Structure formats: C-alpha cells, structure tokens
Amino acid sequence: MRGLLRKIRALGRVAEPAPARSAGLPPQRALAGSVQVRCVDAGSCNGCEIEIGQAFGPVYDADRYGVRLVASPRHADVLAVTGPVTRNMAVALKRTFAATPEPRLVVAVGDCAIGCGEFAGGYGVVGGVDEVVPVDLRVPGCPPEPEAIVAALRQVTGR
Amino acid sequence: MSGTMVTGTTTTGAGIAVSVLQVALTVVGAPLLVGMMRQVRARMEGRAGAGVGQPWRDLRKLMRKKPLDPHGTGPVFRTAPLIQVATTLMVAAAIPFVSVDTGVGEAADLIAVVALLTLGTAALALAGLDTGTAFGGMGASREMTITALAEPTVLMAAFALSTRVGSTNLPAIVDAGLKDAGRVVSPVSVLAAFALAAVVLAEAGRLPVDNPSTHLELTMVHEAMVLEYSGPDLALVELAAAMRLSVLLGLWSALFLPWGTATSTGVLAVLGATALFVVKVGVLGAVLAAGEVFMAKLRLFRVPELLAGSFLLAVLAVAASFFLE
C-alpha cells in the first residue's frame, strides 16, 4: 500500500491538458454536460475498441467532459458503433438502437463503421453503420486516434 | 402505538423543521457527495475528473429523457424506484443527523430505520426479478444474499448499542453518547463501529463488496438489477443509491461520532450542527473513496467471510457490553 501511495504522489496528474473544443454538431440541449456511451462492436477487429479504451483512460480522460461508459443501452445517450456491420450483428444493432431512450445519437467510430473499410464487399458484411441505423457523427481513421474520439464526444456534451 | 408512547422526545414544530432540513440536505447533498468521491478517486488515479457537480448534471439529463418501458415489466418494476426513494427519505428524516430532536420522535427506532432501508433493497431486488433478464435475476439473488448476511450484524450491533441506553430509539442512543463521551470510545462502541462499517460498505454497494463503477457482468450486483431502467426512472434509482450512501454514512457518524449534534432545536445550534454534519460525512466519504483506490473487489464467495467477520465483531460487542457494564 505504501508503494502505491508513493507512486500516486510521484506520478501526479497523467491527464493531458484539455485541448480547445472543436465546434461541429449543433448543440444538443438535452444532453448538455452529461453523455453516457454504450459501445457496440458490430464486427470490428478490436482496433477501435483499444482506442476507445485509451480515450477513457487517465491520459485522454474523456470522463472530465462528462462522458461515461455504461453497461446498458437503456442507460445510454450515445451508441458508439465500431466495425462493419456483420450479418449476425445487424439485428442486434437494431435492437440496441431501439432499446436506447430518446434523445439518442449514433457515433460511427472508425473507417469500417463509416464505409466498411477493409471489409467492403465481404460476404459476411451488411454494410456501414448508416445502412442499419441513422448515424449522427463520424470519426474516421483506421483506427481513429483517441483525441479524435474524445473530440467527437465533446461535440455532444458541449464541454 | 395506542397509548404506549413513552415520555421523552415528543413531536414539535421545530422538530419537524429539523427533519425537513435533514431531508433537503440529503437530497441536495447526496449526489454532491458521490461527485466528490469520484473526484477524489480520479485525482488519485492521475485523471482530471468530471467535477463534483457531475452526478447532478447526469440526473438533470436523465430527467429530460423520454421514459421507456421494457417489454413485459409490471407495476413492481415501475414502483421500485419510488419505494426506494421514499424509504430513504423517511430514514433521512428519522436519523438524528443534525439534532436529537427530530420530528419523527419515538418512531425513530434503529431497527425501524434498518427495516426501511431493507424494504428499499427488497423492492429493487423484486424489480430486478421482474425484468425477467438473466442479469436482473442474478443481481437480485446476489443482493439478497449480501443483505441476509448483513442483517444479523446490524441487529447484533444495535443490541450492543441499545442495552446500555435501555432503548433502541436512535435519538436516545445519540443523546446518551453526547452526554457521556465514555460510551462512544468504549470497547463496546469501537467493536460495534467496525462491525457496522462493514455493513455500511455492503449495504451501500461499495468496494470490496460491490464495485459501483463496474461494467463486468460477472461482478455486478447493484448495477445488474438496474440495467433495464432508463430516463427518469433511472434518475430516481441513481438518486436513491446516492442518498442511501450518505444516509448510511450519516447513521454511522451519528452513532460513533455524535459530537456536534445539536441537543436542542435552537437556530444557531442546528446551523452549527448542520455544518459539522456535512464536514463529518464529507470526510468519511473522502476516506472511503481514497481507501477504495487501494482495494480490489472481493470474490463473491469471499463476501460471506467479510460479513461473518463483522458479525463476530458485533457478537463481541454484545459480550463486552455484558461484561463491562
């Protein structure tokens, strides 16, 4: 315990200073200052999941803008969908979207979610996320950097 | 209650004002306490943190969301958040947080307070079952296991604390502790304090019994029961959970750190006691949050060992009260 305490004191703050907020999406009055995110892996290679994990880690600290990951779509305001939508996940994605109370937004994270990326034309793939549920925000990249994910989520919280 | 009211604390207008103050303080302060504890944890993890007001921002957002009824749920599911909020508010009115003269008077019984909190737990466990999902049932079964193990400890500790006062009436116990500091620092009280501390952790769903921020299916207890709630209902559930934590910490501080609690309903005394109560619960919350950074969640099958240990302490407290008096 003393070792951990010494490490806490030596390390201090790991979170990087907050960059300026980029304007983009029209502000969502109802979601101001607080956004709960449910991640849906619709068939991704898990590269985007690693980057989302980093975005909520101590260095990028998406928590400080009022963004939080939740365990249930019923608690969520934003669905962060990754990967090309596979045939098996299409129904699950639709149901998850229906289980999310309004107002709700869908963020397509990564090139695969936006337009199938590497997997375009694959036999097991239905298409990009917007072919299954309406997409409000897109975060390009393969995988997108944590800064880009945080910047997109900050457009929703407005913080 | 017909004609059996004993003399002592009677319900007065000022007492009712004290109860209203306590309820208002709990409603406004509980989310801030949770926000402060998250902030302490964030800073120790090297993060910046969302700020003390974040739980209130979350609640405001949830209140604005459209309600959504999960398919197949009934009145049990719908009323559970209201029951939990109502029982917690009643408890907040009854426990002598700021003054021993509360509007609830003789009805502020330690056993009644614990029973009310358990009623809230049971209502939410039934709601978890009502959803018919695997997680709801699993969370409910775990919650009831933990509650059933924590309950004997509470009763034993209540027994140890009340035998010397001759009453399970909370204001009487707190008043006796205020008049004679020796009671509060006696071995009986210290043993009971450790026993009840474990129960507070278990009932409030904190580490090492339950992790309030977990999303891992295998470790969820409270979270698993409330997975199907959304919008305003979820806001009530989260508010009730926050209030339970502050009420339990307040109960613990009223029993074992009673100093500063007003014995009258004078305006200055009550204001001073309110400030001191906020500081006490705030410090307890900060210590709890800081301690949690060093702790991992116990494996579910180890939780009975922790609660059995606390039960043993409670039994020792009863034995000590018998031998030392």
CSV table of C-alpha atoms in Angstrom, one decimal, chain B:
chain,number,residue,atom,x,y,z
B,1,MET,CA,-49.0,2.7,19.0
B,2,SER,CA,-52.2,3.2,21.1
B,3,GLY,CA,-51.3,4.8,24.3
B,4,THR,CA,-47.9,3.2,24.6
B,5,MET,CA,-45.9,6.4,23.8
B,6,VAL,CA,-43.3,6.7,26.4
B,7,THR,CA,-42.3,10.1,27.6
B,8,GLY,CA,-39.1,11.6,26.1
B,9,THR,CA,-38.9,13.2,22.7
B,10,THR,CA,-42.2,14.4,21.5
B,11,THR,CA,-43.0,15.8,18.1
B,12,THR,CA,-42.7,19.5,18.0
B,13,GLY,CA,-42.9,22.0,15.2
B,14,ALA,CA,-39.2,22.8,15.5
B,15,GLY,CA,-38.5,19.0,15.4
B,16,ILE,CA,-40.4,18.7,12.1
B,17,ALA,CA,-38.4,21.6,10.7
B,18,VAL,CA,-35.2,19.8,11.6
B,19,SER,CA,-36.5,16.7,9.8
B,20,VAL,CA,-37.4,18.7,6.7
B,21,LEU,CA,-33.9,20.2,6.8
B,22,GLN,CA,-32.3,16.8,7.0
B,23,VAL,CA,-34.3,15.5,4.1
B,24,ALA,CA,-33.5,18.6,2.0
B,25,LEU,CA,-29.8,18.3,2.9
B,26,THR,CA,-29.8,14.6,1.9
B,27,VAL,CA,-31.5,15.2,-1.5
B,28,VAL,CA,-29.2,18.1,-2.4
B,29,GLY,CA,-26.0,16.8,-0.8
B,30,ALA,CA,-26.1,13.1,-1.7
B,31,PRO,CA,-25.2,13.5,-5.4
B,32,LEU,CA,-22.6,16.1,-4.5
B,33,LEU,CA,-21.1,13.5,-2.1
B,34,VAL,CA,-20.9,10.9,-4.9
B,35,GLY,CA,-19.4,13.5,-7.2
B,36,MET,CA,-16.8,14.4,-4.5
B,37,MET,CA,-15.9,10.7,-4.0
B,38,ARG,CA,-15.5,10.2,-7.8
B,39,GLN,CA,-13.3,13.3,-7.9
B,40,VAL,CA,-11.1,12.0,-5.1
B,41,ARG,CA,-10.7,8.7,-6.9
B,42,ALA,CA,-10.0,10.5,-10.3
B,43,ARG,CA,-7.3,12.7,-8.8
B,44,MET,CA,-5.6,9.7,-7.1
B,45,GLU,CA,-5.6,7.9,-10.5
B,46,GLY,CA,-3.9,10.8,-12.2
B,47,ARG,CA,-7.1,11.9,-14.0
B,48,ALA,CA,-8.6,15.3,-14.1
B,49,GLY,CA,-12.1,14.2,-13.1
B,50,ALA,CA,-15.6,15.3,-14.2
B,51,GLY,CA,-16.1,17.7,-11.3
B,52,VAL,CA,-18.2,17.5,-8.1
B,53,GLY,CA,-21.4,18.5,-9.9
B,54,GLN,CA,-21.3,15.7,-12.5
B,55,PRO,CA,-23.9,13.4,-10.7
B,56,TRP,CA,-26.4,16.4,-10.7
B,57,ARG,CA,-25.7,17.0,-14.4
B,58,ASP,CA,-26.3,13.3,-15.0
B,59,LEU,CA,-29.6,13.4,-13.1
B,60,ARG,CA,-30.8,16.5,-14.9
B,61,LYS,CA,-30.0,14.9,-18.3
B,62,LEU,CA,-31.9,11.6,-17.3
B,63,MET,CA,-34.9,13.6,-16.2
B,64,ARG,CA,-35.1,15.2,-19.7
B,65,LYS,CA,-35.0,11.8,-21.4
B,66,LYS,CA,-38.1,10.0,-22.7
B,67,PRO,CA,-39.3,7.2,-20.5
B,68,LEU,CA,-39.1,3.7,-22.0
B,69,ASP,CA,-41.0,0.7,-20.7
B,70,PRO,CA,-39.1,-2.5,-21.1
B,71,HIS,CA,-41.3,-5.2,-22.7
B,72,GLY,CA,-43.0,-7.5,-20.1
B,73,THR,CA,-42.4,-5.5,-16.9
B,74,GLY,CA,-45.2,-4.7,-14.5
B,75,PRO,CA,-46.0,-2.5,-11.5
B,76,VAL,CA,-43.3,-4.0,-9.4
B,77,PHE,CA,-40.7,-2.7,-11.8
B,78,ARG,CA,-42.3,0.7,-12.1
B,79,THR,CA,-42.8,1.4,-8.3
B,80,ALA,CA,-39.5,0.1,-7.1
B,81,PRO,CA,-37.6,3.4,-7.7
B,82,LEU,CA,-40.3,5.3,-5.9
B,83,ILE,CA,-40.3,2.9,-2.9
B,84,GLN,CA,-36.5,3.2,-2.7
B,85,VAL,CA,-36.5,7.0,-2.8
B,86,ALA,CA,-39.4,7.2,-0.3
B,87,THR,CA,-37.9,4.8,2.3
B,88,THR,CA,-34.5,6.6,2.1
B,89,LEU,CA,-36.2,10.0,2.6
B,90,MET,CA,-38.1,8.6,5.6
B,91,VAL,CA,-34.8,7.3,7.1
B,92,ALA,CA,-33.2,10.7,6.4
B,93,ALA,CA,-36.0,12.4,8.4
B,94,ALA,CA,-35.7,9.9,11.3
B,95,ILE,CA,-32.0,9.6,12.0
B,96,PRO,CA,-30.7,12.4,14.3
B,97,PHE,CA,-28.2,13.9,11.8
B,98,VAL,CA,-28.2,17.5,13.0
B,99,SER,CA,-30.3,17.4,16.1
B,100,VAL,CA,-31.6,14.7,18.5
B,101,ASP,CA,-35.0,16.5,18.5
B,102,THR,CA,-36.3,15.3,15.1
B,103,GLY,CA,-39.9,15.5,14.0
B,104,VAL,CA,-40.1,11.7,14.0
B,105,GLY,CA,-39.6,11.4,17.7
B,106,GLU,CA,-40.3,8.0,19.3
B,107,ALA,CA,-40.7,6.3,15.9
B,108,ALA,CA,-37.0,6.9,15.0
B,109,ASP,CA,-36.1,3.4,16.1
B,110,LEU,CA,-32.8,1.9,15.0
B,111,ILE,CA,-34.5,-1.4,14.0
B,112,ALA,CA,-37.2,0.5,12.1
B,113,VAL,CA,-34.5,2.5,10.2
B,114,VAL,CA,-32.7,-0.7,9.2
B,115,ALA,CA,-36.0,-2.3,8.2
B,116,LEU,CA,-36.9,0.7,6.0
B,117,LEU,CA,-33.6,0.5,4.2
B,118,THR,CA,-34.1,-3.2,3.7
B,119,LEU,CA,-37.5,-2.6,2.3
B,120,GLY,CA,-35.9,-0.4,-0.4
B,121,THR,CA,-33.3,-3.1,-1.1
B,122,ALA,CA,-36.1,-5.8,-1.4
B,123,ALA,CA,-38.2,-3.6,-3.7
B,124,LEU,CA,-35.2,-3.1,-6.1
B,125,ALA,CA,-34.4,-6.8,-6.0
B,126,LEU,CA,-38.0,-7.7,-6.9
B,127,ALA,CA,-37.8,-5.2,-9.8
B,128,GLY,CA,-34.6,-6.9,-10.9
B,129,LEU,CA,-36.5,-10.2,-11.0
B,130,ASP,CA,-39.5,-8.5,-12.7
B,131,THR,CA,-37.4,-7.7,-15.8
B,132,GLY,CA,-37.0,-11.4,-16.5
B,133,THR,CA,-33.5,-10.9,-17.7
B,134,ALA,CA,-30.6,-13.1,-16.7
B,135,PHE,CA,-28.7,-10.2,-15.2
B,136,GLY,CA,-31.7,-8.9,-13.2
B,137,GLY,CA,-32.2,-12.2,-11.5
B,138,MET,CA,-28.5,-12.7,-10.9
B,139,GLY,CA,-28.2,-9.2,-9.4
B,140,ALA,CA,-31.3,-9.7,-7.2
B,141,SER,CA,-30.1,-13.1,-5.9
B,142,ARG,CA,-26.7,-11.6,-5.0
B,143,GLU,CA,-28.1,-8.5,-3.4
B,144,MET,CA,-30.4,-10.6,-1.2
B,145,THR,CA,-27.6,-12.9,-0.2
B,146,ILE,CA,-25.5,-10.0,0.9
B,147,THR,CA,-28.5,-8.3,2.7
B,148,ALA,CA,-29.3,-11.5,4.5
B,149,LEU,CA,-25.7,-11.8,5.7
B,150,ALA,CA,-25.5,-8.2,6.7
B,151,GLU,CA,-28.8,-8.1,8.6
B,152,PRO,CA,-27.7,-10.2,11.7
B,153,THR,CA,-24.7,-7.9,12.1
B,154,VAL,CA,-26.9,-4.9,12.2
B,155,LEU,CA,-29.3,-6.4,14.8
B,156,MET,CA,-26.4,-7.6,17.0
B,157,ALA,CA,-24.7,-4.2,16.8
B,158,ALA,CA,-28.0,-2.5,17.5
B,159,PHE,CA,-28.4,-4.8,20.5
B,160,ALA,CA,-25.0,-3.9,21.9
B,161,LEU,CA,-25.6,-0.2,21.5
B,162,SER,CA,-29.1,-0.2,22.9
B,163,THR,CA,-28.7,-2.3,26.0
B,164,ARG,CA,-26.8,0.4,27.9
B,165,VAL,CA,-29.3,3.0,26.9
B,166,GLY,CA,-32.3,0.7,27.5
B,167,SER,CA,-33.9,1.7,24.3
B,168,THR,CA,-33.4,1.2,20.5
B,169,ASN,CA,-34.6,4.7,20.0
B,170,LEU,CA,-31.9,6.5,17.9
B,171,PRO,CA,-32.2,9.9,19.4
B,172,ALA,CA,-31.9,8.3,22.9
B,173,ILE,CA,-28.7,6.4,21.8
B,174,VAL,CA,-27.2,9.5,20.3
B,175,ASP,CA,-28.2,11.7,23.2
B,176,ALA,CA,-26.6,9.2,25.7
B,177,GLY,CA,-23.4,9.3,23.6
B,178,LEU,CA,-23.4,13.1,23.6
B,179,LYS,CA,-23.8,13.3,27.4
B,180,ASP,CA,-21.2,10.7,28.2
B,181,ALA,CA,-18.3,10.6,25.8
B,182,GLY,CA,-17.0,7.4,27.6
B,183,ARG,CA,-19.8,5.5,26.0
B,184,VAL,CA,-18.6,6.3,22.4
B,185,VAL,CA,-15.0,5.4,23.0
B,186,SER,CA,-15.7,2.3,25.0
B,187,PRO,CA,-14.7,-1.2,23.6
B,188,VAL,CA,-18.4,-2.0,23.0
B,189,SER,CA,-18.8,1.0,20.8
B,190,VAL,CA,-15.5,0.5,18.9
B,191,LEU,CA,-16.3,-3.1,18.2
B,192,ALA,CA,-19.8,-2.2,17.0
B,193,ALA,CA,-18.3,0.6,14.9
B,194,PHE,CA,-16.1,-1.8,13.0
B,195,ALA,CA,-19.0,-4.3,12.6
B,196,LEU,CA,-21.3,-1.6,11.3
B,197,ALA,CA,-18.6,-0.2,9.0
B,198,ALA,CA,-18.5,-3.5,7.1
B,199,VAL,CA,-22.3,-3.4,6.9
B,200,VAL,CA,-22.4,0.2,5.5
B,201,LEU,CA,-20.0,-0.9,2.8
B,202,ALA,CA,-22.1,-3.9,1.9
B,203,GLU,CA,-25.5,-2.1,2.0
B,204,ALA,CA,-24.2,0.9,0.1
B,205,GLY,CA,-22.7,-1.3,-2.6
B,206,ARG,CA,-19.1,-0.1,-2.2
B,207,LEU,CA,-15.8,-1.9,-2.6
B,208,PRO,CA,-14.8,-4.5,-1.6
B,209,VAL,CA,-18.4,-6.0,-1.6
B,210,ASP,CA,-19.7,-4.4,-4.9
B,211,ASN,CA,-18.0,-2.1,-7.4
B,212,PRO,CA,-20.2,0.9,-8.2
B,213,SER,CA,-18.4,1.6,-11.5
B,214,THR,CA,-18.1,-1.9,-12.8
B,215,HIS,CA,-19.5,-3.0,-16.2
B,216,LEU,CA,-18.2,-6.5,-16.0
B,217,GLU,CA,-21.2,-8.9,-16.0
B,218,LEU,CA,-19.7,-11.3,-13.5
B,219,THR,CA,-19.0,-8.8,-10.8
B,220,MET,CA,-22.2,-6.6,-11.0
B,221,VAL,CA,-24.6,-6.6,-8.1
B,222,HIS,CA,-26.5,-3.3,-7.8
B,223,GLU,CA,-25.7,-2.4,-11.5
B,224,ALA,CA,-27.1,-5.8,-12.7
B,225,MET,CA,-30.5,-5.1,-11.1
B,226,VAL,CA,-30.9,-1.7,-12.6
B,227,LEU,CA,-29.7,-2.5,-16.2
B,228,GLU,CA,-33.3,-2.1,-17.6
B,229,TYR,CA,-34.1,1.3,-16.0
B,230,SER,CA,-33.9,4.3,-18.3
B,231,GLY,CA,-34.6,8.0,-18.2
B,232,PRO,CA,-36.5,9.5,-15.2
B,233,ASP,CA,-36.8,6.1,-13.5
B,234,LEU,CA,-33.0,5.6,-13.7
B,235,ALA,CA,-32.6,9.1,-12.3
B,236,LEU,CA,-34.7,8.1,-9.2
B,237,VAL,CA,-32.6,4.8,-8.9
B,238,GLU,CA,-29.4,6.7,-9.0
B,239,LEU,CA,-30.6,9.4,-6.6
B,240,ALA,CA,-31.8,6.7,-4.2
B,241,ALA,CA,-28.4,4.9,-4.4
B,242,ALA,CA,-26.6,8.2,-3.7
B,243,MET,CA,-28.9,9.0,-0.8
B,244,ARG,CA,-28.5,5.6,0.7
B,245,LEU,CA,-24.8,6.0,0.8
B,246,SER,CA,-25.0,9.4,2.5
B,247,VAL,CA,-27.7,8.2,4.9
B,248,LEU,CA,-25.7,5.1,5.9
B,249,LEU,CA,-22.5,7.2,6.4
B,250,GLY,CA,-24.6,9.7,8.4
B,251,LEU,CA,-26.1,6.9,10.5
B,252,TRP,CA,-22.6,5.6,11.2
B,253,SER,CA,-21.3,9.1,12.2
B,254,ALA,CA,-24.4,9.7,14.3
B,255,LEU,CA,-23.7,6.5,16.3
B,256,PHE,CA,-20.0,6.7,16.6
B,257,LEU,CA,-19.0,10.3,16.0
B,258,PRO,CA,-22.1,12.0,17.7
B,259,TRP,CA,-20.1,15.1,18.8
B,260,GLY,CA,-21.5,18.3,17.5
B,261,THR,CA,-25.1,17.0,17.0
B,262,ALA,CA,-27.5,19.6,18.5
B,263,THR,CA,-29.5,18.6,21.6
B,264,SER,CA,-32.0,21.4,21.0
B,265,THR,CA,-33.7,23.0,18.1
B,266,GLY,CA,-32.2,26.4,18.5
B,267,VAL,CA,-31.4,28.0,15.1
B,268,LEU,CA,-27.7,28.6,15.8
B,269,ALA,CA,-27.2,25.1,17.3
B,270,VAL,CA,-28.9,23.5,14.3
B,271,LEU,CA,-26.9,25.5,11.8
B,272,GLY,CA,-23.6,24.7,13.5
B,273,ALA,CA,-24.6,21.0,13.7
B,274,THR,CA,-25.6,21.0,10.0
B,275,ALA,CA,-22.2,22.4,9.0
B,276,LEU,CA,-20.4,19.9,11.2
B,277,PHE,CA,-22.5,17.0,9.9
B,278,VAL,CA,-21.7,18.0,6.3
B,279,VAL,CA,-18.0,18.0,7.2
B,280,LYS,CA,-18.2,14.6,9.0
B,281,VAL,CA,-20.0,12.8,6.2
B,282,GLY,CA,-17.7,14.5,3.6
B,283,VAL,CA,-14.6,13.4,5.4
B,284,LEU,CA,-16.0,9.8,5.8
B,285,GLY,CA,-16.8,9.8,2.1
B,286,ALA,CA,-13.3,11.1,1.1
B,287,VAL,CA,-11.6,8.5,3.3
B,288,LEU,CA,-13.8,5.8,1.8
B,289,ALA,CA,-13.1,6.9,-1.8
B,290,ALA,CA,-9.3,7.1,-1.1
B,291,GLY,CA,-9.4,3.7,0.6
B,292,GLU,CA,-11.1,2.2,-2.4
B,293,VAL,CA,-8.2,3.1,-4.7
B,294,PHE,CA,-6.1,0.6,-2.8
B,295,MET,CA,-8.7,-2.1,-2.8
B,296,ALA,CA,-9.9,-4.7,-5.3
B,297,LYS,CA,-13.4,-6.2,-5.2
B,298,LEU,CA,-13.7,-9.4,-3.1
B,299,ARG,CA,-14.6,-12.6,-4.9
B,300,LEU,CA,-18.4,-13.1,-4.4
B,301,PHE,CA,-17.8,-16.2,-2.3
B,302,ARG,CA,-15.4,-14.3,0.0
B,303,VAL,CA,-18.0,-11.7,0.8
B,304,PRO,CA,-19.7,-14.0,3.4
B,305,GLU,CA,-16.3,-14.3,5.1
B,306,LEU,CA,-16.1,-10.5,5.5
B,307,LEU,CA,-19.7,-10.3,6.7
B,308,ALA,CA,-19.2,-13.2,9.1
B,309,GLY,CA,-16.1,-11.4,10.5
B,310,SER,CA,-18.2,-8.3,11.0
B,311,PHE,CA,-20.9,-10.4,12.7
B,312,LEU,CA,-18.2,-11.8,15.1
B,313,LEU,CA,-17.2,-8.3,16.0
B,314,ALA,CA,-20.9,-7.5,16.7
B,315,VAL,CA,-21.2,-10.6,18.9
B,316,LEU,CA,-18.0,-9.5,20.8
B,317,ALA,CA,-19.6,-6.0,21.2
B,318,VAL,CA,-22.6,-7.6,22.8
B,319,ALA,CA,-20.4,-9.8,25.1
B,320,ALA,CA,-18.3,-6.7,26.0
B,321,SER,CA,-21.4,-4.7,26.9
B,322,PHE,CA,-22.4,-7.6,29.2
B,323,PHE,CA,-19.1,-7.9,30.9
B,324,LEU,CA,-18.1,-4.2,31.1
B,325,GLU,CA,-21.2,-2.7,32.5
